[in-house]
Amino acid sequence: MVQPGESLRRYYHAATFAVGLAVFAAAAAQVLTDGLGPKLWLGVFLGAPLIALIARFPMVLDRGEGGIEVGFESSILLFLVCTMPTDQALVIWSLGVMLTQALSGKLLSVRLVNIGIGIIAGALAALIVTTLPDRDVVSPRGLIVVACAAAVYFLTDYVGSGLSLFLAGQTTLGAELLQSETLWAIACFVPLDSLGYLGAVVERSAPWWTLGLLVVPLTTLLIATRAVTRGRENARRLTVLFGAAVRAQTLTDRDAVLTSLVSDARELLLLRTVELRPEAPDLGEVGVRVQLGEEVCWLTARAANRARSTTASDEQALRALAAVASDAIGRLELTTEMVHVARHDPLTDLPNRGILIDQITQALEASDRGPVTLFFLDLDGFKPINDRFGHGAGDRVLVELARRLRQCAPDGATIARVGGDEFAILCTGLPPQEAGPLCERLVAAFETGVDVAGQRVQISVSIGIAHATRDETAASLLRNADVAMYEAKTQGKGRYAVYEPSMGRSRLDRLELVDELRRAIHRREIALVYQPVVSLATGRIVGAEALARWQRNGSPVRPDIFISAAEESGLIVGLGDVVLGQAASDAAAMREAFGGSHSLSVNISAAQLRDPDFLETVERTARTMSGSRLVLEITERQGVDLDAEVLAAMRTITDMGVAFAIDDFGVGFSSISYLHDLPAQILKADAALSAGIDRDDRARTLLRSVAFMGRGLGFDVVIEGIERESQLDIIRSEMPGAFAQGYFLHRPMPLDRLLQTVRSERSGVASGD
Ligand code: C2E
Ligand code: CA
Ligand code: CA
């Protein structure tokens, strides 16, 4: 696009060049008619190149593109107009100016306007000198006239160039011309031009060869000018660089760094042609490589002003700028990375709780807020994986599950890891009726299990859903989803529940629960009830299973709730000690009531088997209850996670005469082959296996096969969950060698009731005989 100023500038360039050319043509025509003398030829071949040479050492004023160059070739002009006929002087001068511009390598339009200005300024200076009668320059009046001619030349050149810049830019003419640099230009201009005049004086009054002496001051001055120009330029560049370095520290995004790099480079070189691009510099360009994080670019510019600097120093300056930009990008990337690390889980790279809360807050505050739904997920059965296979394997499982979450979650949802094995999914705009199906997909995605150390391990997820209400906060939404998740968990694993205000137990309540449980264990406030185990063959009670009971603030807490809280918080070992101690002290009374051999079963968790003090505890317990057969029940779910160390502990315990029972058999993720390796003597078929045997033939067959297989492998088989007579009839007739437990036979009861029951049974049997 051509700006209005730009077309005006073109007219100005064309007009100036045309006038200059006309002046040159007129002078040349006059010279041709006057005839070409040897002095003219000498002037053309010596003077014109000298003009071009001196012109390469200009003073550069920092204005606009490339600045204004104030050349000192006018010293030759003054010499010429003082010593030669005006036309000849002008012709030599014009040729010198043209040669200078031809060699300058500038844009054509700039060269043309410079030729025009040079010739016009020269003609004006010559015109002034012609006013001197007899060309008497070697006189006080001559000196004044020549000084005026020099001043007019300087002004014309200066104003002419300034006008061109003014037309190109948006600045005022005054700003272009009135600047402190002008004084510097004049300071260099006066001594050099006075040398031209001095030459004329010498030429008039001394032998011609003495002119050669002028070479010394001329060279000295030119070198000094160049030194001043470059020195000032270097100082200016340092200021730009320093500013760039300081600014780079404050920039906060990559684009700002790049924009500032280009604009700083433009300011540094005073060139508008600077650009940042993927391609290396072409011929006639300067350029440096810029490393911007991973990316590599080139900072390039078209030919710079050689009076000011050299290619090497341009490149050096650009390199310094590039380094500043690289550093800034590096710092930004590091900051971004650090923020990412601080806000993401390093294992799964999912956002952490902090981001989740931010996102919930944003979603709740959105003006066009649609439904906001939070899903809180907690893995079931993750801890045993960690315990058994180690944390490395646990980590791999989490990574795999995070991948499945990403796959299932709707587009645009935020998936966060909010705790060890807890995740959350935040959905905005999800229709409420789609929450359930999403949970089903999630549960299904986990149901397939995970491969750990070459084994397929079962895992599931419990999900709580909370729909944001009108004045929901991030904290309340999270709490509600968490509460719903716990509700889902207590209903059984691998389920989901939608939050309702009637649900009460949040994580905080749970922390409180754990706290109180810790105190209760400490004060040995865990009580035991006993559920008799009955032999189907004899119909008699052959033993009892101890079940822990805890009253919290006067009301009982369901065992699966406080037992799982104890397992998760590590309290289970202490709780187990209390239970074993209590069972041991109850054993004496039992021995007396049973009056013969009987078993006393105590439930334990896998964590207890890993406890270094456990062997000693068991030994002490077994010793105290000698006469009762101690049985340790370990659920199949935990039994699967037994490793070599735990198996060794189990064998040592077995050697003490203590038996192991595999509890809840048939509902976990058992592999039958593992039964073979376990040092256990009793198999307890889970209540789920007996639940439908009086209604469903297949259920009956299944239980029968389990019992048969257990017997075949040498286990005593206990069938749990006998709630109806019809169930009892079936197992009695089909599995006569087995044992049974269940509400229909006996509910769990306090010790004294157990003793009473056993005593009355024994005496009943005795009297019946
Ligand atoms: P479990 O070892 O399978 O114990 C049997 C559970 O089934 C007991 O529940 C018992 O009351 C219940 N039960 C017995 N007969 C029937 C029946 O006919 N129908 C039904 N529906 N249920 C019946 P409880 O006492 O709530 O214990 C739950 C679980 O808590 C136990 O399951 C056991 O795994 C665990 N637990 C209890 N006490 C301890 C303990 O001292 N240490 C450890 N580690 N776990 C314990
Ligand atoms: Ca049990
Ligand atoms: Ca059981």
Coordinates of C-alpha atoms in Angstrom, one line a residue, residues 374-382 401 405 418 421-425 438-440 442-447 459-466 480-498 507 510 564 568 637:
L374 CA -18.5 -33.2 38.9
F375 CA -17.6 -36.9 39.0
F376 CA -15.5 -38.1 41.9
L377 CA -13.7 -41.4 41.3
D378 CA -12.0 -43.6 43.8
L379 CA -10.3 -46.9 42.8
D380 CA -11.4 -50.0 44.7
G381 CA -8.6 -52.5 45.3
F382 CA -5.7 -50.3 44.4
L401 CA -6.2 -46.0 34.3
L405 CA -10.3 -42.0 31.8
V418 CA -6.9 -35.3 43.2
D421 CA -6.1 -43.2 43.7
E422 CA -8.7 -40.6 43.3
F423 CA -9.6 -38.8 40.2
A424 CA -12.2 -36.2 39.2
I425 CA -14.0 -35.3 36.0
L438 CA -21.1 -41.9 31.4
C439 CA -20.5 -43.6 34.8
E440 CA -21.5 -46.9 33.4
L442 CA -16.3 -45.6 33.2
V443 CA -17.1 -48.5 35.4
A444 CA -17.0 -50.8 32.3
A445 CA -13.7 -49.4 31.2
F446 CA -12.1 -50.4 34.5
E447 CA -13.9 -53.7 34.8
I459 CA -9.8 -53.4 39.8
S460 CA -12.9 -51.3 39.9
V461 CA -13.9 -47.7 40.5
S462 CA -16.6 -46.1 42.7
I463 CA -18.0 -42.9 41.4
G464 CA -19.8 -40.0 43.1
I465 CA -21.8 -37.5 41.0
A466 CA -22.6 -34.0 42.1
N480 CA -20.7 -33.4 47.6
A481 CA -19.2 -35.5 44.9
D482 CA -16.9 -37.0 47.5
V483 CA -19.8 -37.8 49.8
A484 CA -21.7 -39.4 46.9
M485 CA -18.6 -41.5 46.1
Y486 CA -18.5 -42.8 49.6
E487 CA -22.1 -43.7 49.4
A488 CA -21.4 -45.6 46.2
K489 CA -18.5 -47.4 47.9
T490 CA -20.6 -48.5 50.8
Q491 CA -23.3 -49.9 48.5
G492 CA -20.6 -52.1 47.0
K493 CA -17.6 -51.5 44.8
G494 CA -17.8 -50.6 41.1
R495 CA -20.9 -48.4 41.5
Y496 CA -21.9 -44.8 41.2
A497 CA -24.2 -42.6 43.2
V498 CA -25.7 -39.2 42.7
R507 CA -14.0 -37.1 53.6
R510 CA -14.0 -39.9 57.5
S564 CA -11.9 -50.5 55.5
E568 CA -6.8 -47.5 54.5
R637 CA -9.3 -60.6 47.8

